[in-house]
């Protein structure tokens, strides 16, 4: 049996060499389909791992109070906006919330700031946030250099800043230490006291180019009622997260003067809910990848079938000689099936290699680790095997049914 299989493979390779151009085109079509499938699914696995890593860093015992909510579940995600959370409301909540936890206040000042240091400057795409001394704790951010804001700096609005790792690399060349240097953010000048550790990007968003200043300082540069504030809470005991949410809901309803029959005009969202929503969106991308791969492989199956039909036509005389020497219909059929499988698996191998390269290239860009997607590799080779059987059966069956006498007389 092993000898027969080895012989069929050798015959298949000889046939491939004899019709090299057609085989290469079919292999490339299969490889493109498999690489698209494996590459996108590998990228999605890397993205999921990155999201889960960031979630674990933030912790499952974190929730936020915002003026915006997102629908969850299988429904299409839609934003609902409520009344803005004012500075007075945020301050009162932080003062009155006595549950064992860390409470931080933050707000986004602008998303198109230009940051300068001496002759170096960034594009006007830097996001500037006002935060307090607890922000790094509740957000899961870590410092690679320097220190956190102090309570005094937050209280008095000191001109200090913490910057992301990419922002530090852009402004400070030749290995300069950013800590202690003075940068310009719009009209203001700030002394850098810390640099955040790199976290990469998730779904196109990265905190590595953000800039953080004391929230009281930001309010001076952006006066008025245009700002809305985000309240983040990290409970000391993860098991008490539900109790903390209930107490926070009651307290903020009291702060806003809501009566018992009135609905909440604010949103409370757990950190794991946001991650689940992102993973659901990523899952839709995976579905699109599967559809693209299947469509491409369908085209590859048609191409492979045509090559095999042409091969049967060109090798009719060879088939007649093999049958005259005693080859059965089963042997002839298996010979052409093996040939189709060999062509498909060559395309699958090339596609899997390209897909792993593309997927891990994306993983590198978002700061993820190199992964070997064994399940997608197995899926790729399995799909190639199915494509080979489906597209090779009709030509193989036709070859096995050829009359040996008519085949020998074929010109």
XYZ file of N, CA, C and O in Angstrom, residues 31-213:
732
model
N -3.154 29.224 -2.801
C -2.329 29.870 -1.779
C -2.912 31.213 -1.354
O -2.897 31.561 -0.165
N -3.444 31.974 -2.307
C -4.043 33.279 -1.967
C -5.240 33.093 -1.048
O -5.411 33.809 -0.061
N -6.093 32.118 -1.381
C -7.264 31.872 -0.535
C -6.884 31.441 0.874
O -7.416 31.956 1.859
N -5.938 30.511 0.967
C -5.521 30.014 2.281
C -4.778 31.093 3.064
O -4.978 31.255 4.276
N -3.927 31.864 2.382
C -3.177 32.910 3.090
C -4.104 33.997 3.605
O -3.889 34.537 4.703
N -5.139 34.350 2.829
C -6.118 35.337 3.297
C -6.836 34.818 4.536
O -7.003 35.544 5.533
N -7.231 33.551 4.485
C -7.953 32.959 5.606
C -7.071 32.841 6.847
O -7.412 33.344 7.929
N -5.906 32.200 6.691
C -5.010 31.986 7.828
C -4.467 33.318 8.349
O -4.356 33.535 9.564
N -4.123 34.233 7.429
C -3.559 35.511 7.833
C -4.524 36.330 8.662
O -4.167 36.853 9.723
N -5.777 36.451 8.199
C -6.752 37.253 8.934
C -7.095 36.597 10.268
O -7.188 37.268 11.298
N -7.275 35.278 10.263
C -7.618 34.599 11.514
C -6.457 34.654 12.513
O -6.675 34.772 13.719
N -5.215 34.585 12.020
C -4.063 34.727 12.910
C -4.003 36.144 13.483
O -3.717 36.330 14.671
N -4.282 37.137 12.640
C -4.313 38.527 13.106
C -5.376 38.707 14.179
O -5.159 39.398 15.183
N -6.522 38.075 13.970
C -7.609 38.192 14.946
C -7.214 37.556 16.267
O -7.492 38.100 17.347
N -6.551 36.393 16.211
C -6.086 35.758 17.447
C -5.110 36.662 18.190
O -5.158 36.787 19.414
N -4.206 37.309 17.433
C -3.244 38.226 18.052
C -3.956 39.414 18.670
O -3.614 39.865 19.773
N -4.984 39.922 17.966
C -5.729 41.073 18.471
C -6.509 40.701 19.726
O -6.554 41.463 20.697
N -7.116 39.516 19.716
C -7.844 39.066 20.898
C -6.911 38.909 22.095
O -7.252 39.305 23.217
N -5.743 38.333 21.847
C -4.772 38.167 22.931
C -4.337 39.515 23.478
O -4.166 39.691 24.689
N -4.182 40.508 22.566
C -3.787 41.848 22.988
C -4.880 42.506 23.813
O -4.602 43.137 24.842
N -6.137 42.351 23.379
C -7.259 42.925 24.128
C -7.384 42.282 25.507
O -7.583 42.974 26.509
N -7.268 40.962 25.544
C -7.384 40.266 26.825
C -6.234 40.629 27.753
O -6.422 40.744 28.972
N -5.044 40.828 27.175
C -3.899 41.240 27.987
C -4.133 42.605 28.603
O -3.875 42.818 29.795
N -4.656 43.537 27.783
C -4.952 44.867 28.306
C -6.054 44.815 29.352
O -6.025 45.551 30.344
N -7.041 43.929 29.137
C -8.118 43.787 30.109
C -7.600 43.241 31.429
O -7.962 43.713 32.498
N -6.718 42.230 31.341
C -6.156 41.667 32.568
C -5.336 42.715 33.316
O -5.311 42.746 34.548
N -4.680 43.610 32.549
C -3.900 44.657 33.186
C -4.814 45.650 33.894
O -4.517 46.160 34.962
N -5.972 45.923 33.251
C -6.927 46.854 33.858
C -7.646 46.207 35.031
O -7.918 46.860 36.038
N -7.936 44.932 34.891
C -8.605 44.225 35.970
C -10.088 44.061 35.718
O -10.728 44.895 35.079
N -10.641 42.958 36.243
C -12.070 42.694 36.078
C -12.907 43.423 37.113
O -14.128 43.304 37.115
N -12.274 44.167 38.017
C -12.994 44.866 39.072
C -13.020 46.370 38.835
O -12.938 47.168 39.751
N -13.143 46.749 37.547
C -13.181 48.159 37.181
C -14.469 48.467 36.440
O -14.919 47.677 35.609
N -15.059 49.618 36.742
C -16.215 50.090 35.978
C -16.131 51.600 35.830
O -15.400 52.284 36.569
N -16.869 52.125 34.853
C -16.826 53.552 34.545
C -18.226 54.140 34.525
O -19.187 53.468 34.118
N -18.321 55.383 34.948
C -19.558 56.159 34.846
C -19.331 57.206 33.762
O -18.415 58.017 33.860
N -20.160 57.152 32.716
C -19.999 58.057 31.583
C -21.342 58.604 31.145
O -22.397 58.162 31.631
N -21.284 59.534 30.207
C -22.528 60.060 29.633
C -22.857 59.369 28.312
O -23.686 59.842 27.557
N -22.189 58.248 28.059
C -22.400 57.526 26.807
C -22.493 56.045 27.095
O -21.710 55.506 27.871
N -23.448 55.374 26.460
C -23.591 53.930 26.625
C -23.599 53.269 25.262
O -23.928 53.886 24.251
N -23.227 51.982 25.252
C -23.223 51.191 24.018
C -24.103 49.976 24.230
O -24.032 49.318 25.270
N -24.981 49.680 23.227
C -25.787 48.473 23.300
C -24.898 47.257 23.170
O -23.954 47.253 22.394
N -25.194 46.217 23.925
C -24.373 45.014 23.937
C -25.146 43.867 23.307
O -26.304 44.001 22.928
N -24.504 42.722 23.229
C -25.152 41.525 22.728
C -25.065 41.434 21.221
O -24.190 41.989 20.580
N -26.057 40.700 20.642
C -26.037 40.467 19.208
C -26.619 41.624 18.411
O -26.628 41.605 17.190
N -27.164 42.639 19.116
C -27.708 43.777 18.417
C -26.591 44.623 17.825
O -25.465 44.589 18.273
N -26.968 45.405 16.844
C -25.992 46.313 16.267
C -25.663 47.381 17.306
O -26.538 47.959 17.918
N -24.356 47.643 17.471
C -23.941 48.578 18.499
C -24.357 49.994 18.132
O -24.072 50.490 17.051
N -25.053 50.655 19.051
C -25.474 52.029 18.859
C -25.136 52.808 20.120
O -25.275 52.316 21.239
N -24.741 54.042 19.925
C -24.381 54.892 21.060
C -25.602 55.659 21.538
O -26.410 56.130 20.740
N -25.721 55.772 22.840
C -26.744 56.604 23.444
C -26.053 57.646 24.309
O -25.251 57.311 25.168
N -26.372 58.912 24.067
C -25.719 59.987 24.799
C -26.678 60.582 25.815
O -27.846 60.851 25.520
N -26.162 60.775 27.014
C -26.931 61.380 28.086
C -26.357 62.764 28.407
O -25.426 63.241 27.761
N -26.925 63.367 29.428
C -26.437 64.669 29.894
C -24.965 64.551 30.311
O -24.539 63.568 30.915
N -24.177 65.565 29.957
C -22.755 65.547 30.291
C -22.544 65.511 31.798
O -23.323 66.088 32.564
N -21.488 64.810 32.191
C -21.116 64.756 33.605
C -20.262 65.984 33.899
O -19.185 66.160 33.333
N -20.762 66.836 34.775
C -20.077 68.095 35.074
C -18.936 67.884 36.062
O -18.837 66.845 36.724
N -18.084 68.892 36.161
C -16.976 68.857 37.104
C -17.488 68.760 38.541
O -16.942 68.009 39.351
N -18.538 69.494 38.844
C -19.103 69.468 40.195
C -19.625 68.075 40.530
O -19.398 67.563 41.637
N -20.347 67.430 39.585
C -20.881 66.091 39.829
C -19.758 65.075 40.023
O -19.830 64.220 40.916
N -18.729 65.156 39.180
C -17.611 64.221 39.296
C -16.879 64.397 40.616
O -16.548 63.407 41.296
N -16.637 65.638 41.012
C -15.961 65.919 42.273
C -16.782 65.439 43.470
O -16.240 64.855 44.418
N -18.075 65.657 43.416
C -18.933 65.242 44.530
C -18.974 63.725 44.651
O -18.948 63.178 45.757
N -19.017 63.026 43.499
C -19.019 61.566 43.556
C -17.721 61.064 44.179
O -17.747 60.169 45.047
N -16.605 61.587 43.754
C -15.317 61.131 44.286
C -15.229 61.379 45.787
O -14.665 60.566 46.537
N -15.816 62.474 46.242
C -15.771 62.813 47.660
C -16.699 61.930 48.487
O -16.358 61.512 49.602
N -17.897 61.614 47.942
C -18.924 60.920 48.717
C -18.866 59.397 48.598
O -19.442 58.695 49.429
N -18.198 58.859 47.588
C -18.177 57.412 47.386
C -17.198 56.782 48.384
O -15.978 56.916 48.252
N -17.744 56.090 49.359
C -16.938 55.564 50.466
C -16.657 54.073 50.352
O -16.040 53.491 51.243
N -17.089 53.446 49.252
C -16.847 52.024 49.058
C -15.337 51.783 48.949
O -14.620 52.610 48.379
N -14.824 50.656 49.509
C -13.374 50.376 49.420
C -12.910 50.273 47.957
O -13.086 49.241 47.311
N -12.341 51.342 47.454
C -11.994 51.389 46.033
C -11.105 52.591 45.752
O -10.877 53.436 46.621
N -10.612 52.631 44.512
C -9.892 53.796 44.002
C -10.803 54.468 42.978
O -11.338 53.803 42.080
N -10.974 55.768 43.084
C -11.819 56.533 42.167
C -10.951 57.545 41.432
O -10.178 58.275 42.055
N -11.067 57.561 40.110
C -10.304 58.540 39.331
C -11.235 59.312 38.417
O -12.258 58.787 37.954
N -10.863 60.557 38.135
C -11.601 61.424 37.221
C -10.711 61.722 36.025
O -9.509 61.929 36.165
N -11.312 61.750 34.853
C -10.544 62.061 33.646
C -11.460 62.719 32.627
O -12.683 62.584 32.690
N -10.848 63.415 31.684
C -11.590 64.025 30.587
C -10.659 64.172 29.398
O -9.438 64.300 29.564
N -11.232 64.123 28.232
C -10.435 64.315 27.015
C -10.469 65.789 26.634
O -11.545 66.352 26.405
N -9.274 66.390 26.555
C -9.212 67.805 26.217
C -9.289 68.040 24.726
O -10.111 68.802 24.239
N -8.440 67.360 23.959
C -8.405 67.528 22.514
C -7.779 66.299 21.879
O -7.061 65.542 22.539
N -8.069 66.108 20.606
C -7.499 64.980 19.885
C -6.584 65.400 18.756
O -6.105 64.562 17.993
N -6.320 66.698 18.640
C -5.483 67.190 17.532
C -4.443 68.194 18.013
O -4.198 69.215 17.365
N -3.831 67.889 19.134
C -2.807 68.787 19.671
C -1.462 68.534 19.001
O -1.164 67.421 18.551
N -0.639 69.582 18.935
C 0.746 69.474 18.479
C 1.668 69.650 19.680
O 1.562 70.643 20.394
N 2.531 68.677 19.901
C 3.447 68.724 21.048
C 4.852 69.003 20.519
O 5.294 68.388 19.537
N 5.571 69.916 21.181
C 6.898 70.333 20.723
C 7.922 70.168 21.831
O 7.611 70.318 23.011
N 9.152 69.884 21.402
C 10.308 69.940 22.284
C 11.488 70.443 21.465
O 11.934 69.759 20.531
N 11.939 71.621 21.803
C 13.002 72.288 21.059
C 12.641 72.306 19.572
O 11.612 72.847 19.187
N 13.448 71.694 18.701
C 13.162 71.730 17.261
C 12.271 70.584 16.793
O 11.867 70.537 15.632
N 11.971 69.669 17.693
C 11.148 68.519 17.328
C 9.676 68.809 17.638
O 9.356 69.433 18.643
N 8.795 68.337 16.761
C 7.367 68.474 17.029
C 6.606 67.339 16.356
O 7.093 66.702 15.420
N 5.410 67.114 16.821
C 4.580 66.029 16.311
C 3.581 66.565 15.293
O 3.417 67.769 15.130
N 2.922 65.645 14.615
C 1.771 66.022 13.801
C 0.637 66.433 14.738
O 0.601 66.034 15.913
N -0.320 67.203 14.245
C -1.434 67.631 15.118
C -2.463 66.517 15.325
O -3.627 66.633 14.949
N -1.998 65.402 15.893
C -2.890 64.258 16.120
C -2.716 63.662 17.516
O -3.059 62.498 17.740
N -2.165 64.442 18.425
C -1.927 63.949 19.784
C -3.165 64.195 20.638
O -3.714 65.301 20.654
N -3.581 63.160 21.351
C -4.732 63.298 22.247
C -4.244 63.683 23.645
O -3.354 63.022 24.191
N -4.844 64.719 24.169
C -4.469 65.228 25.495
C -5.614 64.966 26.463
O -6.765 65.328 26.194
N -5.298 64.327 27.592
C -6.290 63.994 28.600
C -5.933 64.678 29.909
O -4.753 64.791 30.273
N -6.962 65.117 30.608
C -6.796 65.588 31.973
C -7.150 64.466 32.923
O -8.232 63.865 32.815
N -6.252 64.140 33.852
C -6.462 63.005 34.763
C -6.089 63.417 36.180
O -5.512 64.486 36.405
N -6.398 62.542 37.126
C -6.005 62.807 38.511
C -4.965 61.782 38.961
O -4.468 60.986 38.167
N -4.673 61.787 40.259
C -3.586 60.953 40.773
C -3.909 59.455 40.777
O -3.012 58.619 40.895
N -5.193 59.082 40.624
C -5.581 57.672 40.641
C -5.758 57.082 39.242
O -6.092 55.900 39.108
N -5.553 57.879 38.212
C -5.858 57.420 36.860
C -5.015 56.208 36.456
O -5.532 55.255 35.860
N -3.731 56.234 36.739
C -2.872 55.115 36.334
C -3.294 53.817 37.007
O -3.164 52.730 36.431
N -3.825 53.910 38.210
C -4.262 52.717 38.944
C -5.506 52.126 38.297
O -5.583 50.917 38.041
N -6.502 52.969 38.011
C -7.775 52.461 37.486
C -7.707 52.089 36.010
O -8.493 51.262 35.544
N -6.778 52.672 35.269
C -6.697 52.406 33.830
C -5.770 51.245 33.490
O -5.765 50.761 32.360
N -4.962 50.805 34.438
C -4.029 49.721 34.173
C -2.770 50.169 33.457
O -1.974 49.334 33.019
N -2.558 51.478 33.327
C -1.338 51.986 32.697
C -0.155 51.802 33.648
O -0.303 51.850 34.871
N 1.030 51.606 33.054
C 2.243 51.443 33.844
C 3.307 52.419 33.369
O 3.370 52.767 32.182
N 4.141 52.851 34.294
C 5.221 53.785 33.975
C 6.499 53.022 33.646
O 6.855 52.068 34.343
N 7.169 53.433 32.577
C 8.484 52.873 32.281
C 9.593 53.775 32.825
O 10.700 53.311 33.084
N 9.275 55.054 32.998
C 10.220 56.015 33.550
C 9.450 57.038 34.375
O 8.281 57.306 34.127
N 10.147 57.623 35.337
C 9.554 58.720 36.086
C 8.573 58.278 37.147
O 8.643 57.166 37.665
N 7.609 59.161 37.428
C 6.677 58.921 38.525
C 5.266 59.368 38.137
O 5.050 59.965 37.079
N 4.327 59.085 39.027
C 2.926 59.450 38.844
C 2.695 60.887 39.336
O 3.543 61.489 40.004
N 1.511 61.426 39.004
C 1.126 62.729 39.543
C 0.926 62.615 41.051
O 0.438 61.598 41.558
N 1.260 63.650 41.763
C 0.995 63.708 43.193
C -0.338 64.415 43.440
O -0.856 65.119 42.574
N -0.885 64.230 44.640
C -2.154 64.878 44.986
C -2.005 66.398 44.931
O -2.905 67.118 44.480
N -0.848 66.900 45.366
C -0.616 68.351 45.360
C -0.600 68.894 43.940
O -1.181 69.954 43.656
N 0.041 68.182 43.014
C 0.091 68.631 41.628
C -1.291 68.659 41.003
O -1.619 69.560 40.222
N -2.119 67.686 41.360
C -3.482 67.670 40.843
C -4.292 68.792 41.475
O -5.043 69.515 40.799
N -4.132 68.983 42.761
C -4.918 69.976 43.489
C -4.629 71.401 43.014
O -5.539 72.231 42.894
N -3.364 71.688 42.730
C -2.979 73.036 42.333
C -2.802 73.197 40.820
O -2.447 74.294 40.367
N -3.028 72.136 40.055
C -2.919 72.251 38.608
C -1.516 72.555 38.127
O -1.321 73.423 37.269
N -0.538 71.860 38.655
C 0.857 72.110 38.282
C 1.091 71.787 36.803
O 0.479 70.863 36.255
N 1.988 72.519 36.137
C 2.269 72.287 34.707
C 3.217 71.113 34.490
O 4.379 71.267 34.122
N 2.732 69.919 34.761
C 3.511 68.697 34.582
C 2.735 67.760 33.660
O 1.526 67.908 33.475
N 3.450 66.786 33.088
C 2.802 65.893 32.123
C 3.424 64.512 32.165
O 4.599 64.340 32.500
N 2.610 63.517 31.809
C 3.064 62.149 31.572
C 2.750 61.838 30.119
O 1.634 62.085 29.649
N 3.722 61.307 29.390
C 3.548 61.097 27.950
C 3.668 59.621 27.599
O 4.266 58.831 28.326
N 3.084 59.244 26.448
C 3.167 57.876 25.951
C 4.533 57.572 25.367
O 5.313 58.478 25.037
N 4.827 56.292 25.200
C 6.155 55.873 24.754
C 6.465 56.326 23.324
O 7.576 56.768 23.030
N 5.475 56.233 22.408
C 5.711 56.671 21.033
C 5.938 58.173 20.961
O 6.769 58.651 20.173
N 5.199 58.910 21.777
C 5.378 60.360 21.814
C 6.772 60.715 22.310
O 7.425 61.625 21.785
N 7.255 59.976 23.303
C 8.604 60.220 23.822
C 9.659 59.942 22.762
O 10.631 60.693 22.614
N 9.480 58.870 21.969
C 10.446 58.535 20.921
C 10.448 59.579 19.810
O 11.484 59.847 19.200
N 9.270 60.167 19.542
C 9.174 61.180 18.491
C 9.888 62.467 18.883
O 10.586 63.084 18.076
N 9.730 62.881 20.138
C 10.258 64.168 20.578
C 11.706 64.109 21.044
O 12.461 65.072 20.872
N 12.099 62.982 21.603
C 13.427 62.923 22.230
C 14.304 61.929 21.480
O 14.179 60.717 21.636
N 15.164 62.464 20.669
C 16.054 61.657 19.850
C 17.367 61.389 20.593
O 17.620 61.920 21.666
N 18.182 60.546 19.967
C 19.544 60.273 20.454
C 19.570 59.803 21.910
O 20.466 60.133 22.676
N 18.549 59.041 22.290
C 18.541 58.441 23.618
C 18.358 59.407 24.767
O 18.720 59.087 25.907
N 17.808 60.590 24.521
C 17.585 61.550 25.597
C 16.543 61.027 26.583
O 15.587 60.358 26.200
N 16.719 61.358 27.840
C 15.754 61.002 28.868
C 14.689 62.088 28.923
O 14.987 63.252 29.215
N 13.415 61.748 28.641
C 12.362 62.773 28.633
C 12.083 63.370 30.007
O 11.609 64.513 30.104
N 12.313 62.595 31.070
C 11.945 63.041 32.421
C 12.740 64.300 32.776
O 13.969 64.338 32.669
N 12.011 65.327 33.184
C 12.631 66.588 33.566
C 12.684 67.617 32.454
O 12.947 68.793 32.704
N 12.405 67.180 31.195
C 12.418 68.110 30.069
C 11.082 68.852 29.997
O 10.052 68.361 30.457
N 11.107 70.041 29.392
C 9.905 70.865 29.259
C 9.406 70.805 27.826
O 10.156 71.067 26.881
N 8.140 70.432 27.661
C 7.527 70.343 26.334
C 6.420 71.386 26.226
O 5.933 71.902 27.244
N 6.030 71.678 25.000
C 4.941 72.628 24.746
C 3.752 71.872 24.185
O 3.887 71.104 23.228
N 2.608 72.095 24.800
C 1.346 71.526 24.312
C 0.436 72.710 24.017
O -0.146 73.292 24.935
N 0.323 73.041 22.744
C -0.419 74.250 22.401
C 0.263 75.459 23.024
O 1.479 75.634 22.924
N -0.485 76.298 23.737
C 0.106 77.491 24.357
C 0.779 77.210 25.698
O 1.455 78.081 26.243
N 0.606 76.001 26.229
C 1.126 75.697 27.566
C 2.463 74.983 27.540
O 2.801 74.279 26.585
N 3.230 75.172 28.591
C 4.516 74.492 28.749
C 4.431 73.586 29.971
O 3.969 74.001 31.047
N 4.895 72.331 29.794
C 4.752 71.321 30.829
C 6.079 70.589 31.018
O 6.788 70.307 30.055
N 6.364 70.257 32.250
C 7.558 69.482 32.574
C 7.188 68.004 32.617
O 6.251 67.609 33.321
N 7.912 67.185 31.868
C 7.630 65.750 31.806
C 8.112 65.091 33.096
O 9.281 65.217 33.469
N 7.196 64.380 33.771
C 7.565 63.691 35.005
C 7.502 62.176 34.853
O 7.937 61.447 35.742
N 6.974 61.694 33.730
C 6.862 60.250 33.556
C 6.600 59.855 32.115
O 6.070 60.647 31.323
N 6.986 58.621 31.772
C 6.732 58.044 30.445
C 6.038 56.707 30.645
O 6.493 55.871 31.441
N 4.941 56.496 29.926
C 4.180 55.264 30.063
C 4.843 54.117 29.308
O 5.493 54.326 28.282
N 4.665 52.917 29.827
C 5.143 51.725 29.127
C 4.291 51.502 27.888
O 3.093 51.794 27.879
N 4.902 50.987 26.835
C 4.187 50.772 25.577
C 3.134 49.673 25.736
O 3.376 48.641 26.360
N 1.956 49.914 25.146
C 0.879 48.928 25.187
C 0.465 48.481 23.793
O -0.369 47.595 23.656
N 1.031 49.109 22.743
C 0.607 48.768 21.398
C -0.766 49.345 21.107
O -1.278 50.184 21.836
N -1.362 48.871 20.007
C -2.669 49.386 19.607
C -3.677 48.259 19.546
O -3.340 47.107 19.320
N -4.942 48.600 19.735
C -6.040 47.647 19.645
C -7.129 48.247 18.771
O -7.692 49.293 19.098
N -7.403 47.556 17.625
C -8.396 48.028 16.672
C -8.109 49.462 16.261
O -8.991 50.310 16.169
N -6.866 49.753 16.028
C -6.503 51.062 15.500
C -6.282 52.137 16.540
O -5.886 53.240 16.199
N -6.531 51.863 17.828
C -6.375 52.867 18.868
C -5.166 52.522 19.732
O -4.974 51.387 20.137
N -4.368 53.554 20.020
C -3.177 53.347 20.828
C -3.056 54.472 21.837
O -3.303 55.639 21.527
N -2.674 54.111 23.051
C -2.442 55.118 24.099
C -0.983 55.553 24.121
O -0.612 56.408 24.927
N -0.160 54.991 23.227
C 1.268 55.295 23.253
C 1.591 56.695 22.737
O 2.706 57.168 22.895
N 0.614 57.348 22.098
C 0.825 58.711 21.625
C -0.040 59.712 22.392
O -0.245 60.843 21.952
N -0.541 59.291 23.532
C -1.344 60.187 24.357
C -0.469 61.021 25.278
O 0.677 60.661 25.574
N -1.047 62.112 25.731
C -0.375 62.996 26.689
C -1.350 63.258 27.829
O -2.529 63.568 27.593
N -0.877 63.134 29.064
C -1.733 63.289 30.242
C -1.220 64.444 31.104
O -0.026 64.526 31.396
N -2.157 65.308 31.490
C -1.824 66.451 32.350
C -2.810 66.463 33.505
O -3.858 65.814 33.455
